[in-house]
Amino acid sequence: INNVRLELDQLRILITDCTDILQCRIDNALQTIAEIQLCEPQQDPISLDEFSKLTDESSQQAVGLITKQASLCEKAVRYLLEVLKKRLKPHEQVQIKESDSEYYDCALKSAMNTKGHVTRCNDCQPCAFFNFLTIYWNKNIDAIVQCTRSSLETIRKRLQQPVRYVGEEVIRDQVRNPLFRTDIVLSIPNVLVKPSLDDMQSQLNKSANTMLKIGQDIPEWYHAQKLREITIKEIEKQALDEGEDVKLAVQAKAPKPLHK
């Protein structure tokens, strides 16, 4: 009974430690990434050049913040796995290998009929650790996507004036300041808007592309690199077994970089 109580106490401590790491370090870092704004339009209208400069500077600053938080998240995830690993039995710890050649290899792979493919049982400890890293790498990607989507949505809302209709009457609940500063120029016999709508649309597209490509400047986790290598090896072996062109199979099925 005393041994059972001791094990239960140790389990409670482990659960508390893991919960603290998950909530205070991992989830907090992911939430911080998701809330970063790649571009925060100013209250007053600005010129196209000012908007372009604002977007570039804000995106560069955001990349630095995201890189820092993603690195903290990766370190916290690996620290959590180390905490869990210390609680495993010695023979289970030996199964978990993190070297380049045996990166969390499935402990039961040799007993499975894989037909030459790299596969996992998803039941052994190495597979559990590997899948845990994959889940939180995907959550890291989701946070970056949410950050980008939120930033684009902020610009969209600034451009679109909120209106509602009551019968045939149009009611504007809140009039927002325009995003761009323009001039009305008399060019007889025409009246022109400078910059033109095409120029504004072009700048919006350029700024949106700048925000969408921040992923190419954000370093990937080490696990993401290994995951890509493992996936490519699996694709190559599967293509060889099925008599397909290996190069074409890799191009079609290989994981895309973060910014794509």
PDB file of C-alpha atoms in Angstrom, residues 21-241:
ATOM      1  CA  ILE A  21       5.099  23.143 -18.924  1.00  0.00           C
ATOM      2  CA  LEU A  22       2.207  22.724 -21.351  1.00  0.00           C
ATOM      3  CA  GLN A  23       0.195  25.701 -20.168  1.00  0.00           C
ATOM      4  CA  CYS A  24       2.867  28.185 -19.098  1.00  0.00           C
ATOM      5  CA  ARG A  25       5.540  27.528 -21.689  1.00  0.00           C
ATOM      6  CA  ILE A  26       4.208  25.691 -24.731  1.00  0.00           C
ATOM      7  CA  ASP A  27       0.627  26.952 -25.026  1.00  0.00           C
ATOM      8  CA  ASN A  28       1.654  30.447 -23.966  1.00  0.00           C
ATOM      9  CA  ALA A  29       4.303  30.604 -26.705  1.00  0.00           C
ATOM     10  CA  LEU A  30       1.830  29.367 -29.316  1.00  0.00           C
ATOM     11  CA  GLN A  31      -0.782  31.891 -28.197  1.00  0.00           C
ATOM     12  CA  THR A  32       1.786  34.685 -28.394  1.00  0.00           C
ATOM     13  CA  ILE A  33       2.628  33.694 -31.972  1.00  0.00           C
ATOM     14  CA  ALA A  34      -1.041  33.615 -32.954  1.00  0.00           C
ATOM     15  CA  GLU A  35      -1.612  37.133 -31.582  1.00  0.00           C
ATOM     16  CA  ILE A  36       1.333  38.798 -33.344  1.00  0.00           C
ATOM     17  CA  GLN A  37       0.256  41.356 -35.948  1.00  0.00           C
ATOM     18  CA  LEU A  38       2.230  41.490 -39.185  1.00  0.00           C
ATOM     19  CA  CYS A  39       0.826  44.910 -40.007  1.00  0.00           C
ATOM     20  CA  GLU A  40      -1.107  47.318 -37.800  1.00  0.00           C
ATOM     21  CA  PRO A  41      -2.578  50.143 -39.898  1.00  0.00           C
ATOM     22  CA  GLN A  42      -2.355  53.555 -38.295  1.00  0.00           C
ATOM     23  CA  GLN A  43      -5.452  55.434 -37.256  1.00  0.00           C
ATOM     24  CA  ASP A  44      -4.944  58.180 -39.841  1.00  0.00           C
ATOM     25  CA  PRO A  45      -4.779  57.532 -43.599  1.00  0.00           C
ATOM     26  CA  ILE A  46      -1.282  57.034 -44.995  1.00  0.00           C
ATOM     27  CA  SER A  47       0.285  57.052 -48.442  1.00  0.00           C
ATOM     28  CA  LEU A  48       1.071  53.915 -50.419  1.00  0.00           C
ATOM     29  CA  ASP A  49       4.796  54.312 -49.781  1.00  0.00           C
ATOM     30  CA  GLU A  50       4.206  54.674 -46.053  1.00  0.00           C
ATOM     31  CA  PHE A  51       1.968  51.606 -46.058  1.00  0.00           C
ATOM     32  CA  SER A  52       4.598  49.599 -47.934  1.00  0.00           C
ATOM     33  CA  LYS A  53       7.295  50.649 -45.473  1.00  0.00           C
ATOM     34  CA  LEU A  54       5.020  49.911 -42.518  1.00  0.00           C
ATOM     35  CA  THR A  55       4.249  46.423 -43.808  1.00  0.00           C
ATOM     36  CA  ASP A  56       7.898  45.574 -44.471  1.00  0.00           C
ATOM     37  CA  GLU A  57       9.090  46.808 -41.078  1.00  0.00           C
ATOM     38  CA  SER A  58       6.230  45.201 -39.157  1.00  0.00           C
ATOM     39  CA  SER A  59       6.725  41.875 -40.937  1.00  0.00           C
ATOM     40  CA  GLN A  60      10.454  41.867 -40.195  1.00  0.00           C
ATOM     41  CA  GLN A  61       9.820  42.580 -36.529  1.00  0.00           C
ATOM     42  CA  ALA A  62       7.130  39.905 -36.441  1.00  0.00           C
ATOM     43  CA  VAL A  63       9.498  37.333 -37.948  1.00  0.00           C
ATOM     44  CA  GLY A  64      11.953  37.985 -35.126  1.00  0.00           C
ATOM     45  CA  LEU A  65       9.250  37.612 -32.481  1.00  0.00           C
ATOM     46  CA  ILE A  66       7.802  34.473 -34.062  1.00  0.00           C
ATOM     47  CA  THR A  67      11.257  32.910 -34.395  1.00  0.00           C
ATOM     48  CA  LYS A  68      11.965  33.552 -30.724  1.00  0.00           C
ATOM     49  CA  GLN A  69       8.628  32.176 -29.527  1.00  0.00           C
ATOM     50  CA  ALA A  70       8.829  29.146 -31.834  1.00  0.00           C
ATOM     51  CA  SER A  71      12.291  28.371 -30.489  1.00  0.00           C
ATOM     52  CA  LEU A  72      11.038  28.657 -26.910  1.00  0.00           C
ATOM     53  CA  CYS A  73       8.135  26.384 -27.768  1.00  0.00           C
ATOM     54  CA  GLU A  74      10.431  23.767 -29.317  1.00  0.00           C
ATOM     55  CA  LYS A  75      12.736  23.814 -26.288  1.00  0.00           C
ATOM     56  CA  ALA A  76       9.760  23.473 -23.947  1.00  0.00           C
ATOM     57  CA  VAL A  77       8.379  20.517 -25.915  1.00  0.00           C
ATOM     58  CA  ARG A  78      11.735  18.751 -25.812  1.00  0.00           C
ATOM     59  CA  TYR A  79      12.108  19.507 -22.108  1.00  0.00           C
ATOM     60  CA  LEU A  80       8.675  18.004 -21.488  1.00  0.00           C
ATOM     61  CA  LEU A  81       9.699  14.860 -23.349  1.00  0.00           C
ATOM     62  CA  GLU A  82      12.854  14.648 -21.233  1.00  0.00           C
ATOM     63  CA  VAL A  83      10.729  14.875 -18.083  1.00  0.00           C
ATOM     64  CA  LEU A  84       8.551  12.042 -19.341  1.00  0.00           C
ATOM     65  CA  LYS A  85      11.532  10.012 -20.501  1.00  0.00           C
ATOM     66  CA  LYS A  86      13.064  10.045 -17.020  1.00  0.00           C
ATOM     67  CA  ARG A  87       9.921   8.353 -15.708  1.00  0.00           C
ATOM     68  CA  LEU A  88      10.216   5.441 -18.126  1.00  0.00           C
ATOM     69  CA  LYS A  89      11.733   2.104 -17.285  1.00  0.00           C
ATOM     70  CA  PRO A  90      15.378   1.582 -18.329  1.00  0.00           C
ATOM     71  CA  HIS A  91      14.525  -0.782 -21.199  1.00  0.00           C
ATOM     72  CA  GLU A  92      11.976   1.751 -22.505  1.00  0.00           C
ATOM     73  CA  GLN A  93      14.488   4.594 -22.322  1.00  0.00           C
ATOM     74  CA  VAL A  94      16.951   2.581 -24.403  1.00  0.00           C
ATOM     75  CA  GLN A  95      14.337   2.258 -27.165  1.00  0.00           C
ATOM     76  CA  ILE A  96      14.084   6.033 -27.552  1.00  0.00           C
ATOM     77  CA  LYS A  97      16.932   7.113 -29.827  1.00  0.00           C
ATOM     78  CA  GLU A  98      17.379  10.655 -31.096  1.00  0.00           C
ATOM     79  CA  SER A  99      20.400  10.219 -33.352  1.00  0.00           C
ATOM     80  CA  ASP A 100      20.254  11.187 -37.022  1.00  0.00           C
ATOM     81  CA  SER A 101      20.304   7.567 -38.164  1.00  0.00           C
ATOM     82  CA  GLU A 102      17.750   6.304 -35.618  1.00  0.00           C
ATOM     83  CA  TYR A 103      15.474   9.253 -35.012  1.00  0.00           C
ATOM     84  CA  TYR A 104      12.718   7.876 -32.766  1.00  0.00           C
ATOM     85  CA  ASP A 105      12.659   4.660 -34.793  1.00  0.00           C
ATOM     86  CA  CYS A 106       9.643   2.473 -34.119  1.00  0.00           C
ATOM     87  CA  ALA A 107      10.515  -0.208 -31.568  1.00  0.00           C
ATOM     88  CA  LEU A 108       8.285  -2.733 -33.355  1.00  0.00           C
ATOM     89  CA  LYS A 109       9.263  -1.898 -36.936  1.00  0.00           C
ATOM     90  CA  SER A 110      11.337  -5.055 -37.355  1.00  0.00           C
ATOM     91  CA  ALA A 111       8.341  -7.203 -36.428  1.00  0.00           C
ATOM     92  CA  MET A 112       5.975  -5.466 -38.851  1.00  0.00           C
ATOM     93  CA  ASN A 113       5.334  -6.314 -42.490  1.00  0.00           C
ATOM     94  CA  THR A 114       6.256  -2.953 -44.003  1.00  0.00           C
ATOM     95  CA  LYS A 115       7.158  -4.040 -47.546  1.00  0.00           C
ATOM     96  CA  GLY A 116      10.215  -1.810 -47.349  1.00  0.00           C
ATOM     97  CA  HIS A 117       8.273   1.304 -46.345  1.00  0.00           C
ATOM     98  CA  VAL A 118       9.142   3.407 -43.323  1.00  0.00           C
ATOM     99  CA  THR A 119       6.162   2.977 -41.039  1.00  0.00           C
ATOM    100  CA  ARG A 120       5.154   3.221 -37.404  1.00  0.00           C
ATOM    101  CA  CYS A 121       3.036   1.178 -35.077  1.00  0.00           C
ATOM    102  CA  ASN A 122       1.962   4.296 -33.112  1.00  0.00           C
ATOM    103  CA  ASP A 123       1.834   2.161 -29.962  1.00  0.00           C
ATOM    104  CA  CYS A 124       5.432   2.017 -28.727  1.00  0.00           C
ATOM    105  CA  GLN A 125       7.177   4.736 -26.729  1.00  0.00           C
ATOM    106  CA  PRO A 126       9.378   6.040 -29.601  1.00  0.00           C
ATOM    107  CA  CYS A 127       6.289   6.436 -31.803  1.00  0.00           C
ATOM    108  CA  ALA A 128       4.468   8.250 -29.000  1.00  0.00           C
ATOM    109  CA  PHE A 129       7.362  10.699 -28.595  1.00  0.00           C
ATOM    110  CA  PHE A 130       7.653  11.161 -32.365  1.00  0.00           C
ATOM    111  CA  ASN A 131       3.926  11.822 -32.737  1.00  0.00           C
ATOM    112  CA  PHE A 132       3.969  14.245 -29.801  1.00  0.00           C
ATOM    113  CA  LEU A 133       6.661  16.308 -31.524  1.00  0.00           C
ATOM    114  CA  THR A 134       4.731  16.181 -34.799  1.00  0.00           C
ATOM    115  CA  ILE A 135       1.527  17.370 -33.130  1.00  0.00           C
ATOM    116  CA  TYR A 136       3.191  20.403 -31.587  1.00  0.00           C
ATOM    117  CA  TRP A 137       5.094  21.242 -34.760  1.00  0.00           C
ATOM    118  CA  ASN A 138       1.721  21.298 -36.520  1.00  0.00           C
ATOM    119  CA  LYS A 139       0.325  23.482 -33.738  1.00  0.00           C
ATOM    120  CA  ASN A 140       3.250  25.833 -34.285  1.00  0.00           C
ATOM    121  CA  ILE A 141       2.333  26.029 -37.975  1.00  0.00           C
ATOM    122  CA  ASP A 142      -1.318  26.627 -37.070  1.00  0.00           C
ATOM    123  CA  ALA A 143      -0.297  29.530 -34.817  1.00  0.00           C
ATOM    124  CA  ILE A 144       1.714  31.135 -37.644  1.00  0.00           C
ATOM    125  CA  VAL A 145      -1.209  30.660 -40.040  1.00  0.00           C
ATOM    126  CA  GLN A 146      -3.576  32.222 -37.516  1.00  0.00           C
ATOM    127  CA  CYS A 147      -1.187  35.143 -37.087  1.00  0.00           C
ATOM    128  CA  THR A 148      -1.105  35.722 -40.858  1.00  0.00           C
ATOM    129  CA  ARG A 149      -4.853  35.312 -41.284  1.00  0.00           C
ATOM    130  CA  SER A 150      -5.561  37.707 -38.424  1.00  0.00           C
ATOM    131  CA  SER A 151      -3.258  40.342 -39.908  1.00  0.00           C
ATOM    132  CA  LEU A 152      -4.906  40.117 -43.325  1.00  0.00           C
ATOM    133  CA  GLU A 153      -8.327  40.259 -41.699  1.00  0.00           C
ATOM    134  CA  THR A 154      -7.341  43.446 -39.859  1.00  0.00           C
ATOM    135  CA  ILE A 155      -6.508  45.138 -43.160  1.00  0.00           C
ATOM    136  CA  ARG A 156      -9.705  43.852 -44.764  1.00  0.00           C
ATOM    137  CA  LYS A 157     -11.843  45.259 -41.970  1.00  0.00           C
ATOM    138  CA  ARG A 158     -10.089  48.605 -42.257  1.00  0.00           C
ATOM    139  CA  LEU A 159     -10.857  48.743 -45.975  1.00  0.00           C
ATOM    140  CA  GLN A 160     -14.470  47.646 -45.632  1.00  0.00           C
ATOM    141  CA  GLN A 161     -16.858  50.069 -43.969  1.00  0.00           C
ATOM    142  CA  PRO A 162     -19.405  48.349 -41.697  1.00  0.00           C
ATOM    143  CA  VAL A 163     -22.957  48.905 -42.920  1.00  0.00           C
ATOM    144  CA  ARG A 164     -26.350  47.391 -42.244  1.00  0.00           C
ATOM    145  CA  TYR A 165     -29.623  47.727 -44.058  1.00  0.00           C
ATOM    146  CA  VAL A 166     -33.021  48.582 -42.592  1.00  0.00           C
ATOM    147  CA  GLY A 167     -35.451  48.248 -45.444  1.00  0.00           C
ATOM    148  CA  GLU A 168     -34.026  50.423 -48.196  1.00  0.00           C
ATOM    149  CA  GLU A 169     -32.079  52.590 -45.761  1.00  0.00           C
ATOM    150  CA  VAL A 170     -28.330  52.115 -45.364  1.00  0.00           C
ATOM    151  CA  ILE A 171     -27.082  52.666 -41.817  1.00  0.00           C
ATOM    152  CA  ARG A 172     -23.393  53.095 -41.058  1.00  0.00           C
ATOM    153  CA  ASP A 173     -22.808  52.115 -37.444  1.00  0.00           C
ATOM    154  CA  GLN A 174     -19.197  53.206 -37.336  1.00  0.00           C
ATOM    155  CA  VAL A 175     -17.303  55.142 -39.956  1.00  0.00           C
ATOM    156  CA  ARG A 176     -13.659  54.103 -40.107  1.00  0.00           C
ATOM    157  CA  ASN A 177     -10.907  56.317 -41.413  1.00  0.00           C
ATOM    158  CA  PRO A 178      -9.706  55.363 -44.899  1.00  0.00           C
ATOM    159  CA  LEU A 179      -6.559  53.267 -45.049  1.00  0.00           C
ATOM    160  CA  PHE A 180      -4.911  55.242 -47.849  1.00  0.00           C
ATOM    161  CA  ARG A 181      -4.487  58.953 -48.332  1.00  0.00           C
ATOM    162  CA  THR A 182      -5.432  60.050 -51.847  1.00  0.00           C
ATOM    163  CA  ASP A 183      -5.663  63.261 -53.844  1.00  0.00           C
ATOM    164  CA  ILE A 184      -8.394  64.375 -56.219  1.00  0.00           C
ATOM    165  CA  VAL A 185      -6.733  65.923 -59.267  1.00  0.00           C
ATOM    166  CA  LEU A 186      -8.479  67.894 -61.973  1.00  0.00           C
ATOM    167  CA  SER A 187      -7.180  66.805 -65.345  1.00  0.00           C
ATOM    168  CA  ILE A 188      -9.507  68.473 -67.823  1.00  0.00           C
ATOM    169  CA  PRO A 189     -11.865  67.086 -68.877  1.00  0.00           C
ATOM    170  CA  ASN A 190     -11.455  64.357 -66.216  1.00  0.00           C
ATOM    171  CA  VAL A 191     -11.195  64.208 -62.458  1.00  0.00           C
ATOM    172  CA  LEU A 192      -8.588  61.683 -61.339  1.00  0.00           C
ATOM    173  CA  VAL A 193      -7.839  59.929 -58.075  1.00  0.00           C
ATOM    174  CA  LYS A 194      -4.136  59.676 -57.301  1.00  0.00           C
ATOM    175  CA  PRO A 195      -2.918  57.121 -56.530  1.00  0.00           C
ATOM    176  CA  SER A 196      -5.345  55.205 -58.697  1.00  0.00           C
ATOM    177  CA  LEU A 197      -7.415  52.252 -57.542  1.00  0.00           C
ATOM    178  CA  ASP A 198      -5.141  49.967 -59.569  1.00  0.00           C
ATOM    179  CA  ASP A 199      -2.102  51.318 -57.722  1.00  0.00           C
ATOM    180  CA  MET A 200      -3.803  50.751 -54.372  1.00  0.00           C
ATOM    181  CA  GLN A 201      -4.826  47.224 -55.340  1.00  0.00           C
ATOM    182  CA  SER A 202      -1.303  46.471 -56.528  1.00  0.00           C
ATOM    183  CA  GLN A 203       0.183  47.678 -53.240  1.00  0.00           C
ATOM    184  CA  LEU A 204      -2.312  45.652 -51.226  1.00  0.00           C
ATOM    185  CA  ASN A 205      -1.394  42.535 -53.198  1.00  0.00           C
ATOM    186  CA  LYS A 206       2.307  43.203 -52.691  1.00  0.00           C
ATOM    187  CA  SER A 207       1.891  43.714 -48.953  1.00  0.00           C
ATOM    188  CA  ALA A 208      -0.275  40.605 -48.653  1.00  0.00           C
ATOM    189  CA  ASN A 209       2.401  38.551 -50.417  1.00  0.00           C
ATOM    190  CA  THR A 210       5.007  39.951 -48.039  1.00  0.00           C
ATOM    191  CA  MET A 211       2.968  38.738 -45.074  1.00  0.00           C
ATOM    192  CA  LEU A 212       2.252  35.364 -46.653  1.00  0.00           C
ATOM    193  CA  LYS A 213       5.962  34.723 -47.231  1.00  0.00           C
ATOM    194  CA  ILE A 214       7.168  35.299 -43.672  1.00  0.00           C
ATOM    195  CA  GLY A 215       7.465  31.534 -43.285  1.00  0.00           C
ATOM    196  CA  GLN A 216      10.573  31.427 -45.464  1.00  0.00           C
ATOM    197  CA  ASP A 217      12.452  33.493 -42.851  1.00  0.00           C
ATOM    198  CA  ILE A 218      11.292  31.433 -39.853  1.00  0.00           C
ATOM    199  CA  PRO A 219      13.606  28.506 -38.999  1.00  0.00           C
ATOM    200  CA  GLU A 220      11.968  25.114 -38.872  1.00  0.00           C
ATOM    201  CA  TRP A 221      12.148  22.878 -35.852  1.00  0.00           C
ATOM    202  CA  TYR A 222      14.745  20.142 -35.974  1.00  0.00           C
ATOM    203  CA  HIS A 223      11.882  17.668 -35.821  1.00  0.00           C
ATOM    204  CA  ALA A 224      10.332  19.206 -38.945  1.00  0.00           C
ATOM    205  CA  GLN A 225      13.577  18.665 -40.845  1.00  0.00           C
ATOM    206  CA  LYS A 226      13.783  15.039 -39.736  1.00  0.00           C
ATOM    207  CA  LEU A 227      10.091  14.537 -40.475  1.00  0.00           C
ATOM    208  CA  ARG A 228      10.637  15.749 -44.041  1.00  0.00           C
ATOM    209  CA  GLU A 229      13.637  13.447 -44.483  1.00  0.00           C
ATOM    210  CA  ILE A 230      11.695  10.443 -43.186  1.00  0.00           C
ATOM    211  CA  THR A 231       8.685  11.254 -45.351  1.00  0.00           C
ATOM    212  CA  ILE A 232      10.831  11.604 -48.475  1.00  0.00           C
ATOM    213  CA  LYS A 233      12.506   8.251 -47.783  1.00  0.00           C
ATOM    214  CA  GLU A 234       9.090   6.661 -47.393  1.00  0.00           C
ATOM    215  CA  ILE A 235       7.917   8.192 -50.680  1.00  0.00           C
ATOM    216  CA  GLU A 236      11.052   6.992 -52.483  1.00  0.00           C
ATOM    217  CA  LYS A 237      10.713   3.422 -51.214  1.00  0.00           C
ATOM    218  CA  GLN A 238       7.028   3.324 -52.040  1.00  0.00           C
ATOM    219  CA  ALA A 239       7.696   4.641 -55.553  1.00  0.00           C
ATOM    220  CA  LEU A 240      10.366   1.986 -56.140  1.00  0.00           C
ATOM    221  CA  ASP A 241       8.067  -0.790 -54.926  1.00  0.00           C
TER     222      ASP A 241
END
